[in-house]
């Protein structure tokens, strides 16, 4: 992470510092903290829409180009996750602050450099499921929307799981596009697909049992897999 | 003085006296000339023992007497009894043994009387075996143990002889075997290990051999009758001389050894042949023999099931072939074949039920086999129609006037009973209910019911078998008609009281309660002014009777009597309201095109085609059609056929009903979805937390009485309920479902 924050944290957690020095250190660190906050806010203002004071899709595009990352890149999604952003395509000031504080960055360069670290964090077992579910919820743009259309689902699943479970994702996308029964996918089905990738051996699908509580869409997927000729 | 003072009896002295008595006893037993014991003799002997055991020490000889008692018996056995037995064999041995045994028992009895006093006090005080027990033990240890092997072999040999048809002395065998039992002194151990085990083994070997012989020589029926004879004889054996406890074991061994070998005889094809040829006796025999070992009944039941299934499948195929031969022919023919099919199924049921009752003595395995067989072939459907539909149509034909079946009241009742029984095997009972309801509606509304009583009786039967829910709507329908008739009377009164309200046309209205009756599309038929007035008048009347009720008019179900003023004569035409409306158009125009008719009536193409066809291309040509083809096309033009005539003064112009099949099936599928949802919610509400598989199982169970839910369909409904937030998956265990209040 950035050197500046590291220094600060060292000072904060050291128990043997005498009170006087604590005070001076504290005031020093609080001054430093304010500086960081200022920079973060500055950065926010740079991308935010002037009238609404929220970073909108245009702002995000600008951010992406500065980060040299495509706006459809999964890392933006990860960033949104870190921010616990509510609405796709928009970042509020609170979200911005939350995200950047958690990442301990305050400039674009630092943010850019921290992206690989962020990726690693997301891919950790304890975080990935949360991220995965967040991704789905994030894409439900309408209020009270509970399902995502097939096309968006295909894109999203490739984005989110493509690296980790390439073969499953590829097959599943093909299946989704070829079938007619389902026009949307809901959260339950989405969540279970991850579990599917984690638990079921692929591509033989030996341990898949239709009598278990797998969503019907996955039953259909398995059936489809078993029927098509082996590549 | 003499009485009080007893002289001490010394042992040798006393025993000497006793010995004399014992010797006398032995002589009597040996059949030597000896006078019987008199009461004095007996008293003296008893007293001697008494005195010798009650004397003061050291003259209390109880122990010695006890020992001597045993010794006497042993001595007798070893010197006299045993040698006698040892030199004999076979039947002679048996006879001698029985004789000796009886003698022994007599001896013990007498000796016990003499030594009785010991039994009362000495033995009790010292907890020793009683005199009787000692006596028996002597015989057992000295005689029985020595010869039981030879005895056993002799007995078994006699049994085998009897099996071969020879006469043997059964009483003798019974007596011998009683010995085996009695030496056990309450336990069957000796009998079982020294006799029974060997006897069973011998039986097994015997019948094994017999079976091999018979299989090569005899046909199945002969084999079976011989087997049954042997079974009877073995049973006989048990009741006459074998101990009753041997019964089950013997029969078990019998059936195992005899029938085990004959696996080939009872292969599926073998038994099938019996069924096919109606060899009832043989089958009954098979049942009686196999029922000895319940395990053996299963293959027979399976074979029975296969046979019934095959017969049923043959019927289905027959019906299908007949249907496809007829192709698109007349509806009547198709119906006829369907009728025949159902009749044949009923006959099949009767036939095989008789088998189950008579041949197989109502055994549960065979009831089950029959049920499963019928379930297999009855749920396949014939030529695109499900059996549920066929059964409903069958009932319709019986219950309607002019149906293809003309039966007596009794026959109607009987047949309907059978249908209710067959319905048990159909998994789509709700489909039957819906079809039945639709047809019932037609019968009721067009007054086509043969007999109101039969209708109600059938509903009662269905209710008894399948519950109140099954028939509640239908009963409502029948009640509606009764109420309607009453209502009509009030309506007519109302009309006579308000003469200006009278529309001038005889008008009957049947009010139906929406929930009970099948749903009908109400169309916006344009009706003539006169008819409109009728509708208005009734509406007014109805408002006076009830408030807050909306009337929706279903013209498609109405009938109309209309006078056709033809050139030669006026004929009264009985038509449906739709047809009447169409005909009335020709009062104002001579010629009308198809399009004009459709526009003026405001009906759909389907309806217009059907009704015009019935008026211009069917039996009675009330309208002339240009061009004069057999079908209606949108470019046709119609004209009133003033030249039409018929010898009758009143004719009915039939309008064939729309084929409701597709709609019925759709409705049922929709209802099922709701039923599954309701069942899932009901189950989850009471259980709160339930595993997925259990939920599916319970669901299927609950709904089973009406239909067999597809597991996939249930799964889909569960997912739907998850999306609608009725249920949720447990976070840690995805196979566990939680109810969300």
CSV table of C-alpha atoms in Angstrom, one decimal, chain B residues 308 310-323 335-353 370 374 377-378 382 387 390-391 394 398 405 415 418-419 422 425:
chain,number,residue,atom,x,y,z
B,308,UNK,CA,-52.3,-58.0,-16.4
B,310,UNK,CA,-49.6,-57.0,-21.0
B,311,UNK,CA,-53.3,-57.6,-21.4
B,312,UNK,CA,-54.1,-54.0,-20.6
B,313,UNK,CA,-51.5,-52.7,-23.0
B,314,UNK,CA,-53.0,-55.0,-25.7
B,315,UNK,CA,-56.3,-53.3,-25.2
B,316,UNK,CA,-54.8,-49.9,-25.5
B,317,UNK,CA,-53.1,-50.9,-28.7
B,318,UNK,CA,-56.3,-52.3,-30.1
B,319,UNK,CA,-58.1,-49.1,-29.4
B,320,UNK,CA,-55.2,-47.0,-30.9
B,321,UNK,CA,-55.2,-49.1,-34.1
B,322,UNK,CA,-59.0,-48.8,-34.4
B,323,UNK,CA,-58.7,-45.0,-34.0
B,335,UNK,CA,-66.6,-42.2,-29.8
B,336,UNK,CA,-67.8,-45.7,-30.3
B,337,UNK,CA,-64.3,-47.1,-30.1
B,338,UNK,CA,-63.6,-45.1,-27.0
B,339,UNK,CA,-66.7,-46.6,-25.4
B,340,UNK,CA,-65.7,-50.1,-26.4
B,341,UNK,CA,-62.3,-49.5,-24.9
B,342,UNK,CA,-63.6,-48.5,-21.6
B,343,UNK,CA,-66.0,-51.4,-21.5
B,344,UNK,CA,-63.2,-53.8,-22.2
B,345,UNK,CA,-61.1,-52.3,-19.5
B,346,UNK,CA,-64.0,-52.8,-17.1
B,347,UNK,CA,-64.3,-56.4,-18.2
B,348,UNK,CA,-60.6,-56.9,-17.7
B,349,UNK,CA,-60.8,-55.4,-14.2
B,350,UNK,CA,-63.7,-57.7,-13.3
B,351,UNK,CA,-61.8,-60.7,-14.6
B,352,UNK,CA,-58.6,-60.2,-12.8
B,353,UNK,CA,-60.2,-59.0,-9.6
B,370,UNK,CA,-53.3,-55.7,-9.9
B,374,UNK,CA,-53.7,-51.1,-14.0
B,377,UNK,CA,-51.4,-49.1,-18.8
B,378,UNK,CA,-54.3,-46.9,-17.8
B,382,UNK,CA,-55.3,-43.7,-26.2
B,387,UNK,CA,-57.8,-42.1,-20.0
B,390,UNK,CA,-62.2,-41.3,-21.9
B,391,UNK,CA,-63.7,-42.2,-18.6
B,394,UNK,CA,-68.0,-42.8,-21.0
B,398,UNK,CA,-74.3,-43.4,-19.9
B,405,UNK,CA,-75.6,-47.0,-24.1
B,415,UNK,CA,-71.3,-49.5,-14.4
B,418,UNK,CA,-66.9,-49.7,-11.8
B,419,UNK,CA,-65.9,-46.4,-13.2
B,422,UNK,CA,-61.1,-47.6,-12.1
B,425,UNK,CA,-55.8,-46.2,-10.8
